[in-house]
Amino acid sequence: MDLNLSISLTCFTASYAVALVLEISRLFFRSGIRGAVMLLFGFAGLVAHSWYLAALALTSPAGGVPLSSLFALFLIAAWLLAAMYLYLTYRNTRHSIGLFMLPVVLGLIGVAYAFADDVAPNQADALWLWLVVHIVCLMLATVTVSVGFIAGVMYLVAAWQLKHKSPESGIRLPSLEWCEKVNARSLTISTIWLALGMAAGLLRNLGLWYGDSTGGVTWSDPVVWSTGLLMVWLITATVFRALYRPARQGRKVAYLTVISFVLLALVVSIELMMPAAHATRPASVPATAPENPA
Amino acid sequence: MKLQLVGLNHRGSDLAVREQVAFQGRQVEDALLHLRDRFPGSEAVVLSTCNRVEVYTASEREELAPSHQQIIDFLAEFHGIESRDVLDGLMHQSGEEAVRHLFQVTASLDSMVVGEAQILSQVKEAYERAIRAGNAGPMMHAVFQAGLRVARRVASETTINQRRTSVPSVAVRDFARRIFERFDDKQILLIGAGEMAEETLRYLRDEGARRFTIINRRAEKATAMARQYGGVAAPWESLTAELIQADLVVSTTSSDEPIMDGARFRPIDTARYQRPLAILDLAVPRDFAADVGDALGVYLYSIDDLAEVCEKNRQAREKEWPAAERIVEEETTRFMSDWYYRVTGPTIKQLKDNFAELKEEELQRLFNKLPELDEKSRGEVVRSFDRLMNKMLYPPLASLRDESREGTPHVLLDAIRRLFQLKD
């Protein structure tokens, strides 16, 4: 198939945005066909998104591996969340999951756009495989932290609705039990992914230092210590949840995952704003996404 | 004749007011006894459910019928409250309005959950209690039996109660389902073993619930229900321990006072480590004080919290509403016509008696003059007189029935009495 199509970042972003607007419209009026239209836009967005990533992979210096930059990393994270959104909405079109998921999807696309001028790491690097493991694990940690955050916010909104005896109109959400389960699992899983990602990064760094190679990251790098902070927080939250019984269920898990997401946002902001060895973007070039990677 | 209704229901008054005047268990019999003593010339039925407290009275003679203020005073006195406390949202209807209301109630059109099946058995029970207590006479028999007929017609001629709907089903479907994804792994505690508890239990079983504990003050009822539905009965004293274990509580006792308040619940909440607990308090008066719901993981719902959901249910059944209303209207008109016609009963009886007396006199005179008549001829003469009498009575009786459709035919009755010189 000719991938030289006019598929652009704007194309799937707009599709997700329309799906989000339709989700928001649930708050104001009822419609019989909205669910189908919403799914259609979500699906169209996901197809365009997939083609874009496929094109990105084919033109990637890594040869078929799209995870060659932070730009691609955040786009894949957004793709995974969008796919989850479609699956969950398809399973139950009455639930307003998109109201919480699509802003995160759009946010991740926005973050990807900010990293558009990222320079891909050197593949000639002997420890390039560790770098891929590092990136994949961090990407999956980003996705699971985001899922935990979404489930956490949904839990808090649902708990508020139930406490205030609000009928299930406007924002319809999955059960508290479902939100809590997703929430708790994502806290544990994100801790594991982040730990694996950091371990891979650490091993690569040690390898670079002992192998006299250049390109290692210093421990004082802001991204290193902010990610370390997130790691410490996730471990603390997981241990806290395991040891402190009231935190095993209910709102406290939701608060823990919301804080995890705030710290993730902090890590991303530091990566974007502070000069760090992780930032591979040329300082003088403004961020511009490849409109048509193929 | 006077038929009236005084009461409170979920439309006009809050649960807080309704629970003050609700009659629990034996209180209904006591109330009927008091009503009979206080208003000996009047029949009475007391209908007390979680959504309504209604006192129906009927009297052949208007001067013997209690006024609505007397019924209010009775309610207040019986429950030891001030009369003004029950005035909020109080409903007073008489005659046709009261009949229509009763028919709507029995047909479940006035229920919180339109189409629910429970109200019919509650009305039947109220009527049977009045019969047992000697408070129901011919008028109550007529109106309540007509009400039960209306309910049967609405059930068979419309689809308004096709889906099994009840307050417990709405409580489980619209609230418990928002908290729990599944019920098969949840510990369910039923407090109370009455009809509402049984209905909830059946619904929860349909939803997949398997682990039930039933607690009741009368342990034998809990044991019987547990045996029937495969649950476990627990003694009343273990309420605290059971609340610590439970995920979902359905409370339906007929207790006058809350069985749990915030202060007593605090240690339970601590022992639960804030594990979510859904409490469906379907009792009136409430079993769980409102401050129990202040605990972090507790989601407490009372009957009034279901109101909005029930209104949606009502809207969903609107298509069937006109057909059901039409049946209620038809039956109300028919009943009222019969009711008004009943007023003419003594006059008609007197008229018929007078005619029969005249007929007997004339027959006697004729047979005395014609002793040669054989039995067959005598029979023919008697039948001929009967036909003549019926033909003569038909026009005034038909006019009375026609006039009764619009109300008691006082003018026509008076005219008949004067024309035929009927004496009181």
XYZ file of C-alpha atoms in Angstrom:
718
model
C 0.000 0.000 0.000
C 1.198 3.444 -0.839
C 1.709 5.169 2.431
C 2.395 8.384 0.707
C -1.029 9.535 1.667
C -2.036 12.796 3.101
C -2.359 11.374 6.557
C -1.257 13.905 9.051
C -1.056 14.493 12.729
C -3.881 17.012 12.340
C -6.063 14.372 10.700
C -6.260 11.915 13.597
C -6.024 14.628 16.248
C -9.118 16.222 14.691
C -10.941 12.854 14.655
C -10.252 12.335 18.363
C -11.245 15.942 19.066
C -14.602 15.453 17.301
C -15.160 12.224 19.300
C -14.393 14.225 22.471
C -16.846 16.983 21.502
C -19.493 14.309 20.966
C -18.660 12.855 24.383
C -19.044 16.306 25.956
C -22.391 16.765 24.189
C -23.723 13.847 26.287
C -23.873 16.286 29.182
C -26.358 18.477 27.380
C -28.697 16.372 25.257
C -29.624 12.816 24.345
C -29.197 11.340 20.903
C -29.814 7.933 19.428
C -27.032 7.935 16.849
C -24.330 9.737 18.823
C -22.743 6.500 20.075
C -22.283 5.207 16.531
C -20.953 8.546 15.214
C -18.543 8.772 18.145
C -17.231 5.281 17.494
C -16.891 6.119 13.799
C -14.748 9.185 14.513
C -12.729 7.302 17.118
C -12.151 4.448 14.684
C -11.248 6.820 11.829
C -8.777 8.542 14.146
C -7.232 5.238 15.177
C -6.867 4.073 11.562
C -5.200 7.346 10.564
C -3.056 7.174 13.696
C -1.982 3.591 12.846
C -1.047 4.530 9.288
C 0.897 7.484 10.523
C 2.856 5.279 12.943
C 3.413 2.675 10.221
C 4.767 5.369 7.937
C 6.917 6.660 10.775
C 8.316 3.174 11.369
C 9.155 2.670 7.703
C 11.029 5.957 7.504
C 12.652 5.460 10.905
C 16.438 5.226 11.043
C 15.839 2.201 13.264
C 14.461 0.377 10.235
C 10.888 -0.623 10.961
C 11.030 0.198 14.659
C 8.967 3.334 15.339
C 10.349 3.819 18.854
C 13.278 5.831 17.694
C 12.360 9.085 19.395
C 10.322 10.640 22.182
C 7.991 11.934 19.457
C 7.200 8.347 18.405
C 7.115 7.153 22.024
C 4.338 9.544 23.025
C 2.429 8.924 19.789
C 2.447 5.181 20.474
C 1.321 5.791 24.057
C -1.540 7.910 22.670
C -2.359 5.151 20.145
C -2.576 2.518 22.884
C -4.913 4.702 24.946
C -7.053 5.507 21.892
C -7.348 1.785 21.135
C -8.410 1.159 24.746
C -10.954 3.955 24.477
C -12.456 2.428 21.341
C -12.598 -1.041 22.864
C -14.242 0.156 26.091
C -16.697 2.436 24.289
C -17.599 -0.358 21.887
C -18.270 -2.644 24.864
C -20.525 -0.098 26.514
C -21.454 2.984 24.503
C -23.461 4.368 27.459
C -20.339 4.981 29.537
C -18.656 8.365 29.207
C -15.143 6.898 29.295
C -14.067 9.095 26.379
C -14.725 12.176 28.454
C -11.746 11.161 30.604
C -9.614 9.201 28.124
C -9.671 11.404 25.049
C -8.215 14.506 26.766
C -5.275 12.330 27.868
C -4.926 10.942 24.326
C -4.937 14.492 22.922
C -2.529 15.601 25.660
C -0.071 12.842 24.742
C -0.305 13.809 21.074
C 0.419 17.396 22.158
C 3.457 16.241 24.148
C 4.602 14.182 21.143
C 4.294 17.283 18.983
C 6.468 19.197 21.445
C 9.147 16.501 20.978
C 8.774 16.548 17.198
C 12.323 17.749 16.613
C 13.806 15.054 18.727
C 16.893 13.530 17.258
C 16.840 9.742 17.065
C 19.554 7.990 19.060
C 22.559 6.626 17.287
C 21.939 3.042 16.185
C 25.589 2.406 15.827
C 25.603 2.463 19.596
C 26.476 -1.049 20.812
C 23.997 -0.723 23.639
C 21.204 0.449 21.383
C 19.005 -2.553 22.352
C 19.064 -1.478 26.013
C 17.931 1.921 24.872
C 14.941 0.390 23.050
C 14.033 -1.657 26.154
C 14.410 1.516 28.234
C 12.119 3.472 25.900
C 9.506 0.711 25.505
C 9.276 0.183 29.268
C 8.976 3.919 29.928
C 6.320 4.200 27.250
C 4.325 1.373 28.844
C 4.802 2.993 32.265
C 3.418 6.229 30.781
C 0.388 4.361 29.437
C -0.329 2.518 32.692
C 0.122 5.652 34.820
C -2.308 7.414 32.463
C -4.805 4.536 32.675
C -4.530 4.618 36.472
C -5.111 8.360 36.452
C -8.166 8.040 34.190
C -9.628 5.238 36.326
C -8.804 7.243 39.465
C -10.578 10.363 38.251
C -13.546 8.280 37.094
C -13.654 6.641 40.529
C -13.659 10.013 42.293
C -16.403 11.392 40.020
C -18.501 8.218 40.377
C -18.006 8.222 44.173
C -19.029 11.889 44.293
C -22.149 11.159 42.204
C -23.082 8.265 44.461
C -22.435 10.172 47.681
C -24.599 13.024 46.430
C -27.312 10.576 45.311
C -27.102 11.903 41.750
C -29.019 9.815 39.230
C -26.949 8.269 36.471
C -27.709 10.900 33.862
C -25.198 12.964 31.916
C -21.953 11.324 32.932
C -22.437 7.568 33.061
C -19.453 5.736 34.429
C -18.365 2.155 34.990
C -18.948 0.767 38.467
C -16.789 1.862 41.385
C -15.519 -1.694 41.634
C -14.291 -1.668 38.008
C -12.592 1.724 38.390
C -10.965 0.597 41.618
C -9.673 -2.640 40.097
C -8.176 -0.876 37.059
C -6.798 1.800 39.337
C -5.070 -0.597 41.729
C -3.677 -2.807 38.977
C -2.309 0.117 36.998
C -0.459 1.353 40.098
C 1.345 -1.979 40.456
C 1.946 -2.504 36.738
C 3.241 1.031 36.154
C 5.707 0.533 39.030
C 7.008 -2.618 37.352
C 7.344 -0.992 33.908
C 9.056 2.066 35.303
C 11.443 -0.073 37.368
C 12.308 -2.160 34.296
C 12.715 0.960 32.172
C 14.992 2.622 34.713
C 16.996 -0.585 35.149
C 17.502 -0.824 31.375
C 18.579 2.839 31.282
C 20.933 2.288 34.207
C 22.526 -0.773 32.599
C 22.969 1.075 29.328
C 24.537 4.000 31.143
C 26.905 1.757 33.078
C 27.772 -0.015 29.836
C 28.539 3.260 28.134
C 30.764 4.411 30.985
C 32.688 1.162 31.299
C 32.961 0.815 27.534
C 34.496 4.275 27.186
C 31.649 5.291 24.904
C 30.214 8.739 24.825
C 26.552 9.644 25.292
C 26.024 8.449 28.854
C 23.679 10.390 31.089
C 24.925 11.999 34.291
C 23.150 11.228 37.581
C 22.459 14.931 38.069
C 20.448 15.048 34.860
C 17.016 16.593 35.754
C 15.176 13.870 33.815
C 17.061 11.176 35.734
C 16.242 12.557 39.156
C 12.661 13.490 38.314
C 12.064 9.978 36.905
C 13.761 8.634 40.023
C 11.357 10.712 42.092
C 8.415 9.190 40.197
C 9.910 5.734 40.772
C 10.286 6.376 44.512
C 6.723 7.648 44.633
C 5.316 4.617 42.775
C 7.191 2.187 45.035
C 6.074 4.101 48.130
C 2.469 4.155 46.906
C 2.529 0.428 46.114
C 4.046 -0.450 49.490
C 1.692 1.971 51.275
C -1.256 0.312 49.563
C -0.021 -3.147 50.514
C 0.625 -2.314 54.177
C -2.091 0.222 54.992
C -5.455 -1.555 54.706
C -7.683 1.523 54.222
C -5.609 2.339 51.113
C -6.316 -1.009 49.473
C -9.764 0.006 48.362
C -11.699 3.157 47.794
C -10.646 6.703 47.202
C -7.125 6.451 48.564
C -5.973 4.302 45.617
C -7.518 6.877 43.310
C -5.603 9.682 45.006
C -2.361 7.696 44.726
C -2.780 7.215 40.972
C -3.750 10.852 40.431
C -0.553 11.941 42.223
C 1.439 9.470 40.081
C 0.102 11.150 36.961
C 0.958 14.604 38.301
C 4.541 13.409 38.876
C 4.629 11.912 35.365
C 3.509 15.279 34.003
C 6.338 16.847 36.027
C 8.900 14.472 34.487
C 7.641 15.255 30.977
C 7.678 19.006 31.688
C 11.270 18.799 32.953
C 12.240 16.851 29.873
C 10.610 19.501 27.714
C 11.846 22.591 29.493
C 15.129 21.903 31.210
C 18.413 21.305 29.438
C 19.215 17.673 30.000
C 21.303 14.959 28.451
C 18.034 13.101 27.721
C 16.863 15.947 25.504
C 18.078 15.127 22.045
C 16.377 18.063 20.418
C 18.479 20.739 18.751
C 18.073 23.863 20.863
C 17.721 26.338 18.008
C 15.105 24.506 15.951
C 11.429 25.126 16.791
C 9.227 22.081 17.227
C 7.586 20.983 13.996
C 5.987 17.624 13.535
C 6.586 15.709 10.316
C 3.184 16.239 8.655
C 3.639 13.410 6.270
C 6.356 11.084 7.434
C 6.193 8.954 4.346
C -72.990 8.342 51.917
C -69.496 9.675 52.332
C -66.222 8.139 51.216
C -63.008 9.997 51.924
C -59.286 9.572 52.008
C -56.774 11.390 54.198
C -53.088 10.626 53.892
C -49.556 11.293 52.805
C -47.595 9.783 49.975
C -44.246 9.983 48.192
C -45.491 12.702 45.845
C -46.482 15.267 48.405
C -44.373 14.666 51.470
C -40.826 13.809 52.415
C -39.751 10.557 53.938
C -39.011 12.415 57.185
C -42.710 13.340 57.492
C -44.037 10.007 56.234
C -42.009 7.980 58.654
C -43.533 9.900 61.571
C -47.038 8.744 60.682
C -46.259 5.284 59.267
C -47.939 2.293 60.917
C -45.692 -0.661 61.635
C -46.945 -4.249 62.011
C -49.464 -4.482 64.842
C -49.945 -0.717 64.855
C -52.351 -1.047 61.913
C -54.679 -3.278 63.966
C -54.423 -0.863 66.905
C -55.221 2.061 64.631
C -58.250 0.244 63.197
C -59.454 -0.474 66.736
C -59.079 3.172 67.719
C -60.858 4.322 64.557
C -63.793 1.988 65.242
C -64.078 3.200 68.821
C -63.823 6.816 67.868
C -66.050 6.742 64.762
C -68.473 3.837 65.289
C -70.692 4.781 62.351
C -67.836 4.703 59.891
C -65.934 1.996 58.028
C -62.147 2.363 57.719
C -59.110 0.899 55.954
C -55.533 1.890 56.815
C -52.990 1.509 54.011
C -49.420 1.993 55.249
C -46.505 1.178 52.925
C -43.039 2.619 52.503
C -44.410 5.224 50.103
C -47.796 6.078 51.553
C -49.908 6.309 54.665
C -53.571 6.569 53.695
C -56.693 6.291 55.821
C -59.893 5.544 53.897
C -63.208 6.079 55.688
C -66.769 5.532 54.477
C -70.095 6.104 56.140
C -73.699 5.579 55.079
C -74.732 8.701 56.926
C -72.712 11.815 56.368
C -73.243 13.078 59.907
C -71.532 9.939 61.273
C -68.520 10.241 58.964
C -65.345 11.696 60.491
C -64.162 14.996 59.055
C -60.688 15.151 57.519
C -59.521 17.230 60.479
C -60.655 14.477 62.835
C -58.568 11.966 60.876
C -55.560 14.309 61.010
C -56.024 14.661 64.762
C -56.300 10.888 65.034
C -53.033 10.380 63.094
C -51.245 12.954 65.220
C -52.609 11.587 68.474
C -51.833 7.983 67.579
C -48.207 8.805 66.795
C -47.800 11.298 69.614
C -47.044 14.269 67.398
C -48.608 17.640 66.757
C -51.378 17.845 64.130
C -49.468 20.566 62.294
C -46.545 18.147 61.842
C -48.582 15.944 59.523
C -50.094 18.776 57.516
C -47.075 19.096 55.237
C -48.095 17.473 51.941
C -51.276 16.020 53.410
C -53.837 14.851 50.881
C -57.593 14.942 51.384
C -59.958 13.575 48.787
C -63.563 12.502 48.889
C -66.144 10.847 46.697
C -65.115 10.259 43.104
C -61.607 11.701 43.623
C -60.912 9.275 46.457
C -62.184 6.329 44.405
C -60.048 7.307 41.416
C -57.019 7.643 43.673
C -57.536 4.192 45.193
C -57.906 2.678 41.722
C -54.671 4.361 40.603
C -52.932 3.056 43.697
C -54.077 -0.557 43.224
C -53.207 -0.427 39.517
C -49.707 0.764 40.532
C -50.073 3.990 38.554
C -49.443 6.087 41.649
C -46.464 4.020 42.781
C -42.944 5.326 42.968
C -42.006 2.578 40.545
C -44.917 2.494 38.117
C -46.060 -1.042 37.385
C -44.584 -2.598 40.532
C -46.423 -5.683 41.696
C -45.998 -5.192 45.433
C -48.621 -2.494 45.939
C -51.487 -4.808 44.978
C -50.646 -7.264 47.739
C -50.180 -4.362 50.165
C -53.662 -3.010 49.335
C -55.139 -6.523 49.680
C -53.459 -6.917 53.044
C -54.759 -3.546 54.268
C -58.286 -4.473 53.154
C -58.109 -7.936 54.764
C -56.831 -6.441 58.015
C -59.822 -4.082 58.034
C -62.164 -7.057 57.473
C -60.546 -9.005 60.315
C -60.753 -5.989 62.605
C -64.419 -5.492 61.696
C -63.770 -2.081 60.157
C -64.766 -2.949 56.609
C -68.445 -2.968 55.731
C -70.424 -2.981 52.487
C -68.979 0.314 51.247
C -65.359 -0.681 51.770
C -66.064 -4.077 50.239
C -67.488 -2.376 47.174
C -64.687 0.136 46.672
C -61.752 -2.179 47.473
C -63.090 -5.084 45.432
C -63.590 -2.696 42.534
C -60.009 -1.495 43.080
C -58.669 -5.031 42.863
C -60.669 -5.556 39.673
C -59.120 -2.387 38.180
C -55.639 -3.704 39.018
C -56.385 -6.995 37.261
C -57.730 -5.178 34.191
C -54.710 -2.870 33.951
C -52.373 -5.849 34.342
C -54.093 -7.893 31.659
C -55.062 -5.182 29.167
C -51.853 -3.107 29.201
C -48.139 -3.873 29.318
C -47.470 -1.321 32.034
C -46.198 -3.955 34.464
C -44.827 -6.390 31.942
C -41.211 -6.161 33.119
C -40.885 -7.133 36.735
C -40.272 -3.840 38.444
C -40.248 -2.988 42.083
C -38.536 -0.629 44.497
C -35.889 -3.316 45.296
C -35.197 -3.895 41.603
C -34.684 -0.167 40.998
C -32.498 0.072 44.098
C -30.303 -2.801 42.947
C -30.211 -1.934 39.256
C -29.730 1.795 39.532
C -27.600 2.131 42.655
C -25.960 -1.126 43.724
C -24.966 -1.815 40.111
C -23.113 1.516 40.000
C -21.010 0.410 42.941
C -20.452 -3.275 42.199
C -19.488 -4.854 38.912
C -20.699 -8.273 40.007
C -22.613 -9.716 42.925
C -21.512 -13.345 42.999
C -18.475 -12.599 45.166
C -20.203 -10.061 47.402
C -21.401 -10.645 50.934
C -25.006 -9.520 51.082
C -26.727 -8.781 54.361
C -30.513 -8.624 54.490
C -31.867 -7.005 57.620
C -35.539 -7.889 57.999
C -37.318 -10.885 56.540
C -40.550 -9.391 55.213
C -42.015 -9.203 51.744
C -39.695 -6.413 50.610
C -36.618 -8.355 51.797
C -37.808 -11.440 49.948
C -38.425 -9.476 46.755
C -34.942 -7.930 46.992
C -33.396 -11.304 47.637
C -35.083 -12.788 44.572
C -33.868 -9.886 42.439
C -30.310 -10.115 43.763
C -30.253 -13.843 43.042
C -31.325 -13.109 39.471
C -28.415 -10.668 39.295
C -26.001 -13.411 40.306
C -25.683 -12.878 44.073
C -24.890 -16.082 45.977
C -23.742 -15.186 49.500
C -26.629 -14.026 51.673
C -26.942 -13.535 55.377
C -30.402 -12.816 56.749
C -30.889 -11.141 60.091
C -34.251 -10.626 61.690
C -35.515 -9.916 65.180
C -37.713 -12.993 64.860
C -35.022 -15.539 64.121
C -37.437 -18.211 62.833
C -38.477 -16.000 59.899
C -34.832 -15.406 58.980
C -34.135 -19.135 59.215
C -37.119 -19.975 56.998
C -36.076 -17.466 54.363
C -32.449 -18.567 54.508
C -33.536 -22.171 54.015
C -35.757 -21.245 51.078
C -33.152 -19.165 49.250
C -29.968 -20.917 50.257
C -28.642 -18.228 52.578
C -27.456 -18.142 56.166
C -29.539 -16.865 59.069
C -27.734 -14.940 61.786
C -28.952 -13.835 65.233
C -29.949 -10.220 65.716
C -27.113 -9.769 68.231
C -24.545 -10.362 65.478
C -25.676 -7.299 63.512
C -22.415 -5.411 64.164
C -20.252 -8.362 63.135
C -22.315 -8.918 59.998
C -22.087 -5.251 59.039
C -18.287 -5.487 59.244
C -18.322 -8.390 56.772
C -20.987 -7.112 54.380
C -20.514 -5.473 50.982
C -24.181 -4.761 50.328
C -26.844 -4.262 52.989
C -30.565 -4.259 52.267
C -32.583 -3.134 55.260
C -36.352 -3.550 55.392
C -37.302 -3.871 59.050
C -40.457 -2.406 60.554
C -38.569 -0.860 63.441
C -39.913 2.430 64.836
C -36.405 3.696 65.518
C -33.219 3.561 63.398
C -31.349 0.340 64.124
C -28.030 2.055 63.387
C -26.755 5.605 63.786
C -23.488 7.363 63.059
C -22.036 6.938 66.546
C -22.698 3.186 66.632
C -21.473 2.775 63.076
C -18.077 4.464 63.698
C -16.363 1.385 65.183
C -17.848 -0.732 62.383
C -16.399 1.665 59.819
C -13.006 1.454 61.528
C -13.127 -2.340 61.492
C -14.035 -2.295 57.783
C -10.936 -0.227 56.918
C -13.103 2.022 54.734
C -14.051 -0.848 52.436
C -16.983 0.340 50.290
C -20.388 -0.544 51.685
C -23.655 -0.019 49.833
C -26.680 0.300 52.096
C -30.142 0.186 50.537
C -32.436 1.296 53.318
C -35.908 0.438 52.006
C -37.598 0.737 55.391
C -40.006 3.441 56.525
C -39.151 4.790 59.078
C -35.519 4.521 58.056
C -33.366 1.810 59.623
C -30.108 3.700 59.122
C -29.769 7.254 60.400
C -28.609 9.707 57.737
C -25.264 10.278 59.503
C -24.222 6.668 58.761
C -23.842 7.874 55.170
C -21.177 10.366 56.293
C -18.637 7.542 56.654
C -16.156 7.663 53.770
C -16.789 4.313 52.131
C -20.517 4.154 52.824
C -23.114 4.762 50.114
C -26.457 5.008 51.876
C -29.714 5.151 49.930
C -33.191 5.515 51.349
C -36.543 5.211 49.597
C -36.644 8.935 48.769
C -33.255 8.757 47.041
C -34.847 6.508 44.439
C -37.434 9.152 43.501
C -35.708 10.554 40.424
C -34.909 7.151 38.982
C -38.497 6.148 39.539
C -39.680 9.227 37.686
C -37.639 8.030 34.692
C -39.297 4.661 34.959
C -42.631 6.449 34.922
C -41.662 8.336 31.747
C -40.504 5.117 30.079
C -43.948 3.646 30.629
C -45.779 6.702 29.400
C -46.868 4.965 26.185
C -48.986 2.562 28.180
C -50.166 5.266 30.525
C -53.222 6.492 28.525
C -54.594 2.945 28.195
C -54.211 2.339 31.928
C -55.715 5.734 32.767
C -58.642 4.979 30.479
C -59.365 1.789 32.399
C -59.181 3.690 35.691
C -61.580 6.336 34.334
C -64.026 3.738 32.995
C -64.028 1.856 36.257
C -64.341 5.040 38.319
C -67.383 6.155 36.308
C -68.922 2.704 36.570
C -68.240 2.482 40.277
C -69.561 5.960 41.005
C -72.718 5.272 39.037
C -73.277 2.117 41.127
C -72.331 4.054 44.240
C -74.843 6.818 43.621
C -77.426 4.260 42.642
C -76.872 2.612 46.016
C -78.213 5.819 47.592
C -81.465 5.262 45.741
C -81.636 1.718 47.129
C -83.925 2.425 50.113
C -86.356 4.436 47.942
C -86.439 1.731 45.267
C -86.977 -0.929 47.883
C -89.836 1.058 49.394
C -91.357 1.620 45.974
C -91.104 -2.053 45.102
C -92.516 -3.058 48.483
C -95.465 -0.695 48.029
C -96.183 -2.072 44.571
C -95.834 -5.634 45.821
C -98.221 -4.896 48.677
C -100.781 -3.430 46.266
C -100.342 -6.399 43.958
C -100.901 -8.859 46.799
C -104.019 -6.993 47.947
C -105.485 -6.933 44.434
C -104.653 -10.585 43.813
C -106.228 -11.570 47.086
C -109.355 -9.608 46.245
C -109.551 -11.115 42.751
C -109.018 -14.704 43.903
C -111.699 -14.249 46.582
C -114.132 -13.128 43.885
C -113.176 -15.930 41.505
C -112.826 -19.031 43.643
C -113.497 -21.304 40.624
C -110.059 -20.485 39.144
C -107.786 -23.498 39.041
C -104.055 -23.407 39.987
C -102.931 -22.952 36.379
C -105.188 -19.943 35.818
C -104.137 -18.436 39.153
C -100.515 -18.792 38.124
C -101.158 -17.006 34.848
C -102.888 -14.150 36.693
C -99.980 -13.796 39.168
C -97.428 -13.708 36.331
C -99.548 -11.143 34.510
C -99.632 -8.909 37.614
C -95.860 -9.303 38.052
C -95.226 -8.252 34.448
C -97.533 -5.288 34.856
C -95.772 -4.238 38.061
C -92.337 -4.519 36.466
C -93.428 -2.543 33.431
C -94.830 0.194 35.633
C -91.693 0.304 37.781
C -89.257 0.246 34.870
C -89.546 3.948 33.797
C -88.891 5.452 37.255
C -86.080 2.959 37.988
C -84.417 3.536 34.595
C -84.613 7.292 35.146
C -83.004 6.847 38.567
C -80.128 4.796 37.094
C -79.588 7.364 34.328
C -79.556 10.204 36.800
C -77.134 8.284 39.077
C -74.387 8.528 36.449
C -74.003 12.201 37.235
C -74.326 11.996 41.007
C -76.840 11.233 43.693
C -80.286 11.941 42.076
C -81.711 13.865 45.008
C -84.335 15.800 42.959
C -85.652 12.731 41.197
C -85.713 10.758 44.425
C -87.720 13.497 46.040
C -90.127 13.588 43.075
C -90.633 9.803 43.214
C -91.230 9.876 46.920
C -93.842 12.590 46.478
C -95.483 11.033 43.402
C -95.822 7.632 44.999
C -96.329 9.035 48.473
C -93.481 7.096 50.008
C -92.991 7.747 53.712
C -89.652 7.672 55.559
